[in-house]
PDB file of C-alpha atoms in Angstrom:
ATOM      1  CA  MET A   1      24.949  76.111  81.948  1.00 63.00           C
ATOM      2  CA  MET A   2      28.336  74.431  81.865  1.00 78.00           C
ATOM      3  CA  ARG A   3      30.677  74.384  78.893  1.00 90.00           C
ATOM      4  CA  HIS A   4      30.337  70.608  78.346  1.00 96.00           C
ATOM      5  CA  LEU A   5      27.624  67.980  78.874  1.00 97.00           C
ATOM      6  CA  ILE A   6      29.390  64.814  79.989  1.00 97.00           C
ATOM      7  CA  SER A   7      27.120  63.300  82.652  1.00 97.00           C
ATOM      8  CA  ALA A   8      23.530  63.699  83.800  1.00 97.00           C
ATOM      9  CA  ALA A   9      24.932  63.827  87.337  1.00 96.00           C
ATOM     10  CA  ASP A  10      26.636  67.135  86.495  1.00 95.00           C
ATOM     11  CA  LEU A  11      23.308  68.916  85.982  1.00 97.00           C
ATOM     12  CA  THR A  12      21.665  70.871  88.792  1.00 97.00           C
ATOM     13  CA  ARG A  13      17.904  70.991  89.088  1.00 97.00           C
ATOM     14  CA  ASP A  14      17.912  74.501  87.586  1.00 96.00           C
ATOM     15  CA  ASP A  15      20.165  73.409  84.704  1.00 96.00           C
ATOM     16  CA  ALA A  16      17.871  70.501  83.882  1.00 97.00           C
ATOM     17  CA  VAL A  17      14.653  72.543  84.065  1.00 97.00           C
ATOM     18  CA  LEU A  18      16.227  75.245  81.871  1.00 97.00           C
ATOM     19  CA  ILE A  19      17.055  72.615  79.244  1.00 97.00           C
ATOM     20  CA  LEU A  20      13.540  71.138  79.416  1.00 98.00           C
ATOM     21  CA  ASP A  21      11.912  74.575  79.133  1.00 97.00           C
ATOM     22  CA  THR A  22      14.181  75.568  76.245  1.00 96.00           C
ATOM     23  CA  ALA A  23      13.325  72.290  74.514  1.00 97.00           C
ATOM     24  CA  GLU A  24       9.644  73.276  74.658  1.00 96.00           C
ATOM     25  CA  GLU A  25      10.508  76.386  72.662  1.00 94.00           C
ATOM     26  CA  MET A  26      12.521  74.308  70.212  1.00 96.00           C
ATOM     27  CA  ALA A  27       9.570  71.936  69.818  1.00 95.00           C
ATOM     28  CA  ARG A  28       7.426  74.902  68.793  1.00 93.00           C
ATOM     29  CA  VAL A  29       9.954  75.685  66.065  1.00 89.00           C
ATOM     30  CA  ALA A  30       9.356  72.195  64.661  1.00 84.00           C
ATOM     31  CA  ASP A  31       5.648  73.063  64.310  1.00 85.00           C
ATOM     32  CA  ARG A  32       6.368  76.079  62.093  1.00 88.00           C
ATOM     33  CA  PRO A  33       6.569  76.090  58.277  1.00 88.00           C
ATOM     34  CA  ILE A  34      10.251  77.119  58.496  1.00 87.00           C
ATOM     35  CA  LYS A  35      11.911  74.821  60.984  1.00 86.00           C
ATOM     36  CA  LYS A  36      15.271  76.570  61.256  1.00 91.00           C
ATOM     37  CA  LEU A  37      16.848  79.078  63.616  1.00 94.00           C
ATOM     38  CA  PRO A  38      20.015  81.047  62.739  1.00 94.00           C
ATOM     39  CA  THR A  39      21.480  80.610  66.224  1.00 94.00           C
ATOM     40  CA  LEU A  40      24.536  78.518  65.260  1.00 96.00           C
ATOM     41  CA  ARG A  41      25.159  79.952  61.821  1.00 95.00           C
ATOM     42  CA  GLY A  42      28.916  79.988  61.239  1.00 95.00           C
ATOM     43  CA  ARG A  43      29.540  77.380  63.972  1.00 96.00           C
ATOM     44  CA  THR A  44      30.895  73.922  63.134  1.00 96.00           C
ATOM     45  CA  VAL A  45      29.731  70.812  64.995  1.00 97.00           C
ATOM     46  CA  VAL A  46      31.296  67.401  64.425  1.00 96.00           C
ATOM     47  CA  ASN A  47      29.475  64.170  65.231  1.00 95.00           C
ATOM     48  CA  LEU A  48      32.260  61.804  66.316  1.00 94.00           C
ATOM     49  CA  PHE A  49      30.798  58.287  66.503  1.00 92.00           C
ATOM     50  CA  PHE A  50      33.047  55.372  67.422  1.00 90.00           C
ATOM     51  CA  GLU A  51      30.011  53.106  67.972  1.00 86.00           C
ATOM     52  CA  ASP A  52      27.070  52.367  65.696  1.00 80.00           C
ATOM     53  CA  SER A  53      24.000  54.535  66.202  1.00 84.00           C
ATOM     54  CA  THR A  54      20.807  55.370  64.349  1.00 84.00           C
ATOM     55  CA  ARG A  55      18.447  57.437  66.519  1.00 88.00           C
ATOM     56  CA  THR A  56      21.070  59.418  68.451  1.00 94.00           C
ATOM     57  CA  ARG A  57      23.274  60.280  65.465  1.00 94.00           C
ATOM     58  CA  ILE A  58      20.397  61.295  63.201  1.00 95.00           C
ATOM     59  CA  SER A  59      18.732  63.196  66.042  1.00 96.00           C
ATOM     60  CA  PHE A  60      21.868  65.228  66.751  1.00 97.00           C
ATOM     61  CA  GLU A  61      22.378  65.929  63.043  1.00 97.00           C
ATOM     62  CA  ALA A  62      18.783  67.124  62.666  1.00 96.00           C
ATOM     63  CA  ALA A  63      19.154  69.349  65.753  1.00 97.00           C
ATOM     64  CA  GLU A  64      22.396  70.867  64.477  1.00 97.00           C
ATOM     65  CA  LYS A  65      20.984  71.604  61.031  1.00 97.00           C
ATOM     66  CA  ARG A  66      17.811  73.152  62.450  1.00 96.00           C
ATOM     67  CA  LEU A  67      20.077  75.548  64.358  1.00 96.00           C
ATOM     68  CA  SER A  68      21.917  76.341  61.073  1.00 96.00           C
ATOM     69  CA  ALA A  69      25.266  74.862  62.168  1.00 97.00           C
ATOM     70  CA  ASP A  70      27.790  73.457  59.722  1.00 97.00           C
ATOM     71  CA  VAL A  71      27.799  69.700  60.381  1.00 97.00           C
ATOM     72  CA  ILE A  72      30.601  67.169  59.943  1.00 94.00           C
ATOM     73  CA  ASN A  73      29.732  63.492  60.414  1.00 91.00           C
ATOM     74  CA  PHE A  74      32.682  61.318  61.444  1.00 85.00           C
ATOM     75  CA  SER A  75      32.428  57.538  61.627  1.00 78.00           C
ATOM     76  CA  ALA A  76      35.242  55.426  62.999  1.00 70.00           C
ATOM     77  CA  LYS A  77      34.617  52.858  60.304  1.00 66.00           C
ATOM     78  CA  GLY A  78      36.442  53.877  57.156  1.00 54.00           C
ATOM     79  CA  SER A  79      38.466  56.533  58.981  1.00 58.00           C
ATOM     80  CA  SER A  80      42.036  56.617  60.258  1.00 59.00           C
ATOM     81  CA  VAL A  81      40.707  55.249  63.570  1.00 61.00           C
ATOM     82  CA  SER A  82      40.327  51.870  61.868  1.00 56.00           C
ATOM     83  CA  LYS A  83      44.044  52.133  61.062  1.00 53.00           C
ATOM     84  CA  GLY A  84      44.934  52.653  64.712  1.00 63.00           C
ATOM     85  CA  GLU A  85      44.736  56.436  65.134  1.00 75.00           C
ATOM     86  CA  SER A  86      44.264  57.461  68.777  1.00 87.00           C
ATOM     87  CA  LEU A  87      41.510  59.630  70.212  1.00 89.00           C
ATOM     88  CA  LYS A  88      44.141  62.292  70.908  1.00 92.00           C
ATOM     89  CA  ASP A  89      45.288  62.432  67.285  1.00 91.00           C
ATOM     90  CA  THR A  90      41.700  62.499  66.042  1.00 89.00           C
ATOM     91  CA  ALA A  91      40.905  65.345  68.458  1.00 91.00           C
ATOM     92  CA  GLN A  92      43.930  67.350  67.356  1.00 92.00           C
ATOM     93  CA  THR A  93      42.896  66.899  63.732  1.00 90.00           C
ATOM     94  CA  LEU A  94      39.473  68.333  64.575  1.00 90.00           C
ATOM     95  CA  GLU A  95      41.094  71.174  66.522  1.00 91.00           C
ATOM     96  CA  ALA A  96      43.115  72.070  63.452  1.00 93.00           C
ATOM     97  CA  MET A  97      39.850  72.319  61.516  1.00 92.00           C
ATOM     98  CA  GLY A  98      38.462  74.784  64.065  1.00 93.00           C
ATOM     99  CA  VAL A  99      35.355  72.932  65.231  1.00 95.00           C
ATOM    100  CA  ASP A 100      33.175  74.563  67.888  1.00 96.00           C
ATOM    101  CA  ALA A 101      31.544  71.452  69.373  1.00 97.00           C
ATOM    102  CA  VAL A 102      32.088  67.710  69.369  1.00 97.00           C
ATOM    103  CA  VAL A 103      29.268  65.234  69.883  1.00 97.00           C
ATOM    104  CA  ILE A 104      31.010  61.978  70.801  1.00 96.00           C
ATOM    105  CA  ARG A 105      29.841  58.389  71.206  1.00 95.00           C
ATOM    106  CA  HIS A 106      32.553  55.979  72.316  1.00 93.00           C
ATOM    107  CA  GLY A 107      32.727  52.404  73.549  1.00 90.00           C
ATOM    108  CA  ALA A 108      35.086  53.317  76.378  1.00 91.00           C
ATOM    109  CA  SER A 109      33.518  54.755  79.524  1.00 93.00           C
ATOM    110  CA  GLY A 110      35.156  58.108  80.244  1.00 95.00           C
ATOM    111  CA  ALA A 111      36.227  58.954  76.679  1.00 94.00           C
ATOM    112  CA  PRO A 112      34.076  62.137  76.464  1.00 96.00           C
ATOM    113  CA  TYR A 113      35.404  63.314  79.849  1.00 96.00           C
ATOM    114  CA  ARG A 114      38.960  62.694  78.663  1.00 95.00           C
ATOM    115  CA  LEU A 115      38.297  64.689  75.499  1.00 95.00           C
ATOM    116  CA  ALA A 116      36.752  67.578  77.450  1.00 95.00           C
ATOM    117  CA  THR A 117      39.507  67.841  80.065  1.00 95.00           C
ATOM    118  CA  SER A 118      42.637  66.864  78.131  1.00 92.00           C
ATOM    119  CA  GLY A 119      43.353  70.201  76.496  1.00 92.00           C
ATOM    120  CA  TRP A 120      43.562  68.446  73.125  1.00 93.00           C
ATOM    121  CA  ILE A 121      40.677  70.458  71.720  1.00 94.00           C
ATOM    122  CA  ASP A 122      39.096  73.830  72.500  1.00 94.00           C
ATOM    123  CA  ALA A 123      35.472  72.925  71.828  1.00 95.00           C
ATOM    124  CA  ALA A 124      32.313  72.083  73.727  1.00 96.00           C
ATOM    125  CA  VAL A 125      31.987  68.327  74.245  1.00 97.00           C
ATOM    126  CA  ILE A 126      28.613  66.572  74.389  1.00 98.00           C
ATOM    127  CA  ASN A 127      28.474  62.946  75.461  1.00 98.00           C
ATOM    128  CA  ALA A 128      26.264  60.910  73.108  1.00 97.00           C
ATOM    129  CA  GLY A 129      26.936  57.703  75.053  1.00 95.00           C
ATOM    130  CA  ASP A 130      30.145  56.254  76.505  1.00 95.00           C
ATOM    131  CA  GLY A 131      30.407  52.548  77.226  1.00 90.00           C
ATOM    132  CA  THR A 132      28.088  51.540  80.053  1.00 89.00           C
ATOM    133  CA  HIS A 133      28.607  54.901  81.776  1.00 94.00           C
ATOM    134  CA  GLN A 134      26.376  57.813  80.708  1.00 96.00           C
ATOM    135  CA  HIS A 135      23.986  59.056  78.012  1.00 97.00           C
ATOM    136  CA  PRO A 136      22.811  62.432  79.349  1.00 98.00           C
ATOM    137  CA  THR A 137      20.752  63.656  76.380  1.00 98.00           C
ATOM    138  CA  GLN A 138      18.776  60.400  76.442  1.00 97.00           C
ATOM    139  CA  ALA A 139      17.941  61.006  80.101  1.00 98.00           C
ATOM    140  CA  LEU A 140      16.915  64.582  79.276  1.00 98.00           C
ATOM    141  CA  LEU A 141      14.621  63.554  76.430  1.00 98.00           C
ATOM    142  CA  ASP A 142      13.106  60.869  78.670  1.00 98.00           C
ATOM    143  CA  ALA A 143      12.455  63.434  81.419  1.00 98.00           C
ATOM    144  CA  PHE A 144      11.036  65.829  78.810  1.00 98.00           C
ATOM    145  CA  THR A 145       8.653  63.111  77.599  1.00 98.00           C
ATOM    146  CA  MET A 146       7.592  62.247  81.160  1.00 98.00           C
ATOM    147  CA  ARG A 147       6.978  65.883  82.057  1.00 98.00           C
ATOM    148  CA  ARG A 148       4.813  66.398  78.977  1.00 97.00           C
ATOM    149  CA  ARG A 149       2.787  63.230  79.549  1.00 96.00           C
ATOM    150  CA  LEU A 150       2.450  63.398  83.341  1.00 97.00           C
ATOM    151  CA  ILE A 151       2.144  67.163  83.887  1.00 96.00           C
ATOM    152  CA  GLY A 152       1.326  68.709  80.514  1.00 92.00           C
ATOM    153  CA  ARG A 153       3.062  70.616  77.754  1.00 90.00           C
ATOM    154  CA  ASP A 154       2.394  74.125  79.047  1.00 87.00           C
ATOM    155  CA  ALA A 155       1.638  73.287  82.683  1.00 87.00           C
ATOM    156  CA  GLY A 156       5.053  71.652  82.960  1.00 88.00           C
ATOM    157  CA  LEU A 157       7.077  74.793  82.206  1.00 93.00           C
ATOM    158  CA  GLY A 158       9.353  75.532  85.134  1.00 94.00           C
ATOM    159  CA  GLN A 159       8.341  72.270  86.792  1.00 96.00           C
ATOM    160  CA  ASP A 160      10.419  69.251  87.755  1.00 97.00           C
ATOM    161  CA  LEU A 161       9.185  65.681  88.360  1.00 98.00           C
ATOM    162  CA  SER A 162       8.813  65.865  92.142  1.00 97.00           C
ATOM    163  CA  GLY A 163       6.721  63.037  93.527  1.00 95.00           C
ATOM    164  CA  LYS A 164       6.574  61.067  90.269  1.00 98.00           C
ATOM    165  CA  ARG A 165       7.354  57.356  90.562  1.00 98.00           C
ATOM    166  CA  ILE A 166       9.474  55.945  87.767  1.00 98.00           C
ATOM    167  CA  THR A 167      10.281  52.257  87.307  1.00 98.00           C
ATOM    168  CA  ILE A 168      13.220  51.191  85.114  1.00 98.00           C
ATOM    169  CA  VAL A 169      13.158  47.523  84.117  1.00 97.00           C
ATOM    170  CA  GLY A 170      15.697  45.154  82.593  1.00 92.00           C
ATOM    171  CA  ASP A 171      19.403  45.081  81.828  1.00 91.00           C
ATOM    172  CA  VAL A 172      20.520  47.782  84.251  1.00 94.00           C
ATOM    173  CA  LEU A 173      24.038  46.321  84.470  1.00 92.00           C
ATOM    174  CA  HIS A 174      24.973  47.239  80.903  1.00 88.00           C
ATOM    175  CA  SER A 175      22.748  50.306  80.546  1.00 91.00           C
ATOM    176  CA  ARG A 176      24.136  53.833  80.381  1.00 94.00           C
ATOM    177  CA  VAL A 177      20.520  54.944  79.884  1.00 96.00           C
ATOM    178  CA  ALA A 178      19.560  53.551  83.302  1.00 96.00           C
ATOM    179  CA  ARG A 179      22.495  55.248  85.033  1.00 96.00           C
ATOM    180  CA  SER A 180      21.781  58.595  83.394  1.00 98.00           C
ATOM    181  CA  ASN A 181      18.068  58.402  84.158  1.00 98.00           C
ATOM    182  CA  VAL A 182      18.630  57.527  87.815  1.00 98.00           C
ATOM    183  CA  ASP A 183      20.918  60.558  88.192  1.00 98.00           C
ATOM    184  CA  LEU A 184      18.684  63.036  86.374  1.00 98.00           C
ATOM    185  CA  LEU A 185      15.343  61.821  87.729  1.00 98.00           C
ATOM    186  CA  HIS A 186      16.697  62.012  91.270  1.00 98.00           C
ATOM    187  CA  THR A 187      17.845  65.589  90.599  1.00 98.00           C
ATOM    188  CA  LEU A 188      14.353  66.388  89.306  1.00 98.00           C
ATOM    189  CA  GLY A 189      12.724  65.002  92.459  1.00 98.00           C
ATOM    190  CA  ALA A 190      11.341  61.708  91.116  1.00 98.00           C
ATOM    191  CA  GLN A 191      11.362  58.414  93.012  1.00 98.00           C
ATOM    192  CA  VAL A 192      13.132  55.760  90.934  1.00 98.00           C
ATOM    193  CA  THR A 193      12.895  51.985  91.316  1.00 98.00           C
ATOM    194  CA  LEU A 194      15.118  49.596  89.361  1.00 98.00           C
ATOM    195  CA  VAL A 195      13.681  46.172  88.563  1.00 97.00           C
ATOM    196  CA  ALA A 196      15.981  43.479  87.190  1.00 94.00           C
ATOM    197  CA  PRO A 197      17.229  39.938  87.721  1.00 91.00           C
ATOM    198  CA  PRO A 198      19.909  39.910  90.455  1.00 91.00           C
ATOM    199  CA  THR A 199      22.526  39.067  87.806  1.00 90.00           C
ATOM    200  CA  LEU A 200      21.729  42.281  85.891  1.00 92.00           C
ATOM    201  CA  VAL A 201      21.964  44.646  88.869  1.00 93.00           C
ATOM    202  CA  PRO A 202      25.339  46.462  89.084  1.00 92.00           C
ATOM    203  CA  VAL A 203      27.694  46.030  92.005  1.00 92.00           C
ATOM    204  CA  GLY A 204      27.442  49.096  94.250  1.00 93.00           C
ATOM    205  CA  VAL A 205      23.856  49.912  93.235  1.00 95.00           C
ATOM    206  CA  GLU A 206      23.049  50.478  96.917  1.00 95.00           C
ATOM    207  CA  SER A 207      24.885  53.809  96.622  1.00 96.00           C
ATOM    208  CA  TRP A 208      22.633  54.959  93.758  1.00 96.00           C
ATOM    209  CA  PRO A 209      19.755  57.330  94.641  1.00 97.00           C
ATOM    210  CA  CYS A 210      17.050  54.757  93.922  1.00 98.00           C
ATOM    211  CA  ASP A 211      15.327  51.621  95.193  1.00 97.00           C
ATOM    212  CA  VAL A 212      15.898  48.111  93.818  1.00 97.00           C
ATOM    213  CA  SER A 213      13.276  45.394  93.388  1.00 97.00           C
ATOM    214  CA  TYR A 214      13.280  41.970  91.770  1.00 95.00           C
ATOM    215  CA  ASP A 215       9.477  41.785  91.472  1.00 96.00           C
ATOM    216  CA  LEU A 216       8.021  43.672  88.488  1.00 97.00           C
ATOM    217  CA  ASP A 217       4.389  42.856  89.307  1.00 97.00           C
ATOM    218  CA  SER A 218       4.540  44.529  92.722  1.00 97.00           C
ATOM    219  CA  THR A 219       5.955  47.805  91.352  1.00 97.00           C
ATOM    220  CA  LEU A 220       3.641  48.330  88.362  1.00 98.00           C
ATOM    221  CA  PRO A 221       0.543  49.546  90.290  1.00 98.00           C
ATOM    222  CA  LYS A 222       2.679  52.249  91.943  1.00 97.00           C
ATOM    223  CA  SER A 223       4.380  53.543  88.768  1.00 98.00           C
ATOM    224  CA  ASP A 224       3.698  56.761  86.836  1.00 98.00           C
ATOM    225  CA  ALA A 225       6.105  55.688  84.092  1.00 98.00           C
ATOM    226  CA  VAL A 226       7.678  52.322  83.295  1.00 98.00           C
ATOM    227  CA  MET A 227      10.842  52.314  81.199  1.00 98.00           C
ATOM    228  CA  MET A 228      11.776  49.009  79.598  1.00 97.00           C
ATOM    229  CA  LEU A 229      15.441  48.381  78.731  1.00 94.00           C
ATOM    230  CA  ARG A 230      16.815  46.163  75.979  1.00 88.00           C
ATOM    231  CA  VAL A 231      18.932  43.188  77.017  1.00 86.00           C
ATOM    232  CA  GLN A 232      22.345  44.149  75.598  1.00 70.00           C
ATOM    233  CA  ARG A 233      23.641  40.784  74.443  1.00 55.00           C
ATOM    234  CA  GLU A 234      26.510  42.441  72.572  1.00 53.00           C
ATOM    235  CA  ARG A 235      27.991  43.485  75.932  1.00 48.00           C
ATOM    236  CA  MET A 236      27.508  40.082  77.565  1.00 46.00           C
ATOM    237  CA  ASN A 237      30.168  37.374  77.756  1.00 52.00           C
ATOM    238  CA  ALA A 238      28.200  34.999  79.973  1.00 52.00           C
ATOM    239  CA  ALA A 239      24.671  33.740  80.632  1.00 57.00           C
ATOM    240  CA  PHE A 240      22.868  36.224  82.890  1.00 62.00           C
ATOM    241  CA  PHE A 241      19.495  34.404  82.875  1.00 64.00           C
ATOM    242  CA  PRO A 242      18.319  30.869  82.009  1.00 56.00           C
ATOM    243  CA  THR A 243      16.384  31.489  78.775  1.00 77.00           C
ATOM    244  CA  GLU A 244      14.776  34.345  76.852  1.00 81.00           C
ATOM    245  CA  ARG A 245      11.360  32.860  77.607  1.00 84.00           C
ATOM    246  CA  GLU A 246      12.082  32.848  81.342  1.00 86.00           C
ATOM    247  CA  TYR A 247      13.355  36.453  81.211  1.00 87.00           C
ATOM    248  CA  SER A 248      10.266  37.568  79.315  1.00 89.00           C
ATOM    249  CA  ARG A 249       7.970  35.723  81.734  1.00 90.00           C
ATOM    250  CA  ARG A 250       9.400  37.490  84.775  1.00 92.00           C
ATOM    251  CA  TYR A 251      10.556  40.854  83.421  1.00 93.00           C
ATOM    252  CA  GLY A 252       8.747  41.408  80.124  1.00 94.00           C
ATOM    253  CA  LEU A 253       5.882  43.898  79.803  1.00 97.00           C
ATOM    254  CA  ASN A 254       2.746  42.505  78.168  1.00 96.00           C
ATOM    255  CA  GLY A 255      -0.854  43.671  77.940  1.00 96.00           C
ATOM    256  CA  GLU A 256      -1.880  41.933  81.149  1.00 96.00           C
ATOM    257  CA  ARG A 257       0.881  43.628  83.127  1.00 97.00           C
ATOM    258  CA  MET A 258       0.236  47.006  81.488  1.00 97.00           C
ATOM    259  CA  ALA A 259      -3.379  46.766  82.677  1.00 97.00           C
ATOM    260  CA  ARG A 260      -2.111  46.737  86.288  1.00 96.00           C
ATOM    261  CA  MET A 261      -0.506  50.148  85.846  1.00 98.00           C
ATOM    262  CA  PRO A 262      -2.417  53.306  86.835  1.00 97.00           C
ATOM    263  CA  GLU A 263      -4.558  54.664  83.985  1.00 96.00           C
ATOM    264  CA  HIS A 264      -2.356  57.735  83.529  1.00 97.00           C
ATOM    265  CA  ALA A 265       0.930  55.789  83.530  1.00 98.00           C
ATOM    266  CA  VAL A 266       3.052  55.590  80.386  1.00 98.00           C
ATOM    267  CA  VAL A 267       5.399  52.982  78.918  1.00 98.00           C
ATOM    268  CA  MET A 268       8.819  54.102  77.680  1.00 97.00           C
ATOM    269  CA  HIS A 269      11.763  52.511  75.870  1.00 96.00           C
ATOM    270  CA  PRO A 270      15.053  54.100  74.730  1.00 93.00           C
ATOM    271  CA  GLY A 271      15.174  51.783  71.689  1.00 84.00           C
ATOM    272  CA  PRO A 272      15.871  49.714  69.827  1.00 86.00           C
ATOM    273  CA  MET A 273      13.022  47.525  71.065  1.00 86.00           C
ATOM    274  CA  VAL A 274      13.196  43.745  70.920  1.00 84.00           C
ATOM    275  CA  ARG A 275       9.537  42.863  70.549  1.00 91.00           C
ATOM    276  CA  GLY A 276       8.608  39.673  72.304  1.00 84.00           C
ATOM    277  CA  MET A 277      11.563  39.905  74.686  1.00 86.00           C
ATOM    278  CA  GLU A 278      11.235  42.869  77.053  1.00 92.00           C
ATOM    279  CA  ILE A 279       8.054  44.251  75.468  1.00 95.00           C
ATOM    280  CA  THR A 280       5.201  42.736  73.472  1.00 95.00           C
ATOM    281  CA  ALA A 281       3.853  44.198  70.235  1.00 95.00           C
ATOM    282  CA  GLU A 282       0.550  44.887  71.989  1.00 96.00           C
ATOM    283  CA  VAL A 283       2.284  47.198  74.469  1.00 97.00           C
ATOM    284  CA  ALA A 284       4.731  48.734  71.970  1.00 96.00           C
ATOM    285  CA  ASP A 285       1.881  49.720  69.632  1.00 96.00           C
ATOM    286  CA  SER A 286      -0.472  50.982  72.336  1.00 96.00           C
ATOM    287  CA  GLY A 287      -1.323  54.626  72.928  1.00 95.00           C
ATOM    288  CA  ARG A 288       0.418  54.457  76.310  1.00 96.00           C
ATOM    289  CA  CYS A 289       3.808  53.767  74.705  1.00 97.00           C
ATOM    290  CA  THR A 290       5.894  56.900  74.089  1.00 97.00           C
ATOM    291  CA  VAL A 291       8.699  55.455  71.933  1.00 95.00           C
ATOM    292  CA  VAL A 292       7.920  57.548  68.835  1.00 94.00           C
ATOM    293  CA  GLU A 293       7.442  60.676  70.976  1.00 96.00           C
ATOM    294  CA  GLN A 294      10.827  60.063  72.599  1.00 96.00           C
ATOM    295  CA  VAL A 295      12.504  60.104  69.177  1.00 94.00           C
ATOM    296  CA  ALA A 296      10.797  63.386  68.215  1.00 94.00           C
ATOM    297  CA  ASN A 297      11.531  64.904  71.616  1.00 97.00           C
ATOM    298  CA  GLY A 298      15.185  63.929  71.231  1.00 97.00           C
ATOM    299  CA  VAL A 299      15.611  66.491  68.449  1.00 97.00           C
ATOM    300  CA  SER A 300      14.093  69.251  70.618  1.00 97.00           C
ATOM    301  CA  ILE A 301      16.274  68.353  73.615  1.00 98.00           C
ATOM    302  CA  ARG A 302      19.461  68.224  71.549  1.00 98.00           C
ATOM    303  CA  MET A 303      18.594  71.564  69.947  1.00 97.00           C
ATOM    304  CA  ALA A 304      18.174  72.988  73.467  1.00 97.00           C
ATOM    305  CA  VAL A 305      21.521  71.602  74.665  1.00 98.00           C
ATOM    306  CA  LEU A 306      23.375  72.939  71.617  1.00 97.00           C
ATOM    307  CA  TYR A 307      21.595  76.281  71.914  1.00 96.00           C
ATOM    308  CA  LEU A 308      22.519  76.693  75.572  1.00 96.00           C
ATOM    309  CA  LEU A 309      26.118  75.485  75.201  1.00 96.00           C
ATOM    310  CA  LEU A 310      26.947  77.400  72.034  1.00 94.00           C
ATOM    311  CA  GLY A 311      24.245  79.977  71.412  1.00 81.00           C
ATOM    312  CA  GLY A 312      23.696  81.669  74.763  1.00 59.00           C
ATOM    313  CA  ASN A 313      22.791  81.184  78.398  1.00 47.00           C
ATOM    314  CA  GLU A 314      19.259  82.554  78.268  1.00 46.00           C
ATOM    315  CA  SER A 315      16.182  80.507  77.530  1.00 46.00           C
ATOM    316  CA  ALA A 316      14.964  80.596  73.936  1.00 49.00           C
ATOM    317  CA  VAL A 317      11.825  82.271  75.322  1.00 42.00           C
ATOM    318  CA  ALA A 318      13.874  85.436  75.526  1.00 40.00           C
ATOM    319  CA  ASN A 319      14.600  85.330  71.794  1.00 42.00           C
ATOM    320  CA  PRO A 320      11.203  85.202  70.088  1.00 38.00           C
ATOM    321  CA  ARG A 321      12.490  86.812  66.872  1.00 37.00           C
ATOM    322  CA  THR A 322      15.310  84.397  66.157  1.00 38.00           C
ATOM    323  CA  GLU A 323      13.257  82.388  63.695  1.00 41.00           C
ATOM    324  CA  GLU A 324      14.449  82.802  60.118  1.00 41.00           C
ATOM    325  CA  LYS A 325      12.117  84.672  57.850  1.00 36.00           C
TER     326      LYS A 325
END
């Protein structure tokens, strides 16, 4: 494993499978009466969030506390950042406090990389989402969920997603989740197809390791997993499609479309879902939708990443007695 986790593209196939396998062990910890490991006792992790977040921030905090780390939650709102303090000055403040890892979400693409390579701070850096660039732990938890659903919890150990066909639908242009998933799923051997209106497909997408389609109905029967993306209106400064009704008609997933998917195929969403826009309530509440599982799996994946970056380079399988008594 590397010292930092900045981009899903940085992970090798072996790195990714090690994280997924370690997350399986962490998931077993969550099933025990005592849900804590002493692995990061005495280590300090700061959650540095310059953008609003619910699932990711709480998921990281839960993962850190289950590994017995000391946790500092930093929000840009109400801090010196709102007074104009730079990322460099914030980092140097954290360095003076002696933190061991920084989990950072930032609106500027490249901010986590800058923090990791600047020399401002001597700590592991984990990217929790930067602009429209990357969100590697989201891609890992998505892959973890797919592997469990499509291969099996125990059968999947040591396995990648070779031969699986994954369709990602919606606002690809503004989605760091889509970029991260394309990178990681390709590394894990999956075949990825992006489906979106032409206006929501990024320039240069032809260089990505995936296919592009503008017809959702033709891709559904060939998909093992369909990931719906939220339309990120907060990042839009123009009209990218005529109306919400027209978008939903062409690119929304409803019960009729879900019925065209193979019986084993699952529906995914990184959240938050906009019901009635990209996904109907019928689909979101069906047994084929993995949204709640993705949230639970996020804690296991983030425990695995923290464990491997800060606690050791071996899989948690090799440490069966680390559970607290």
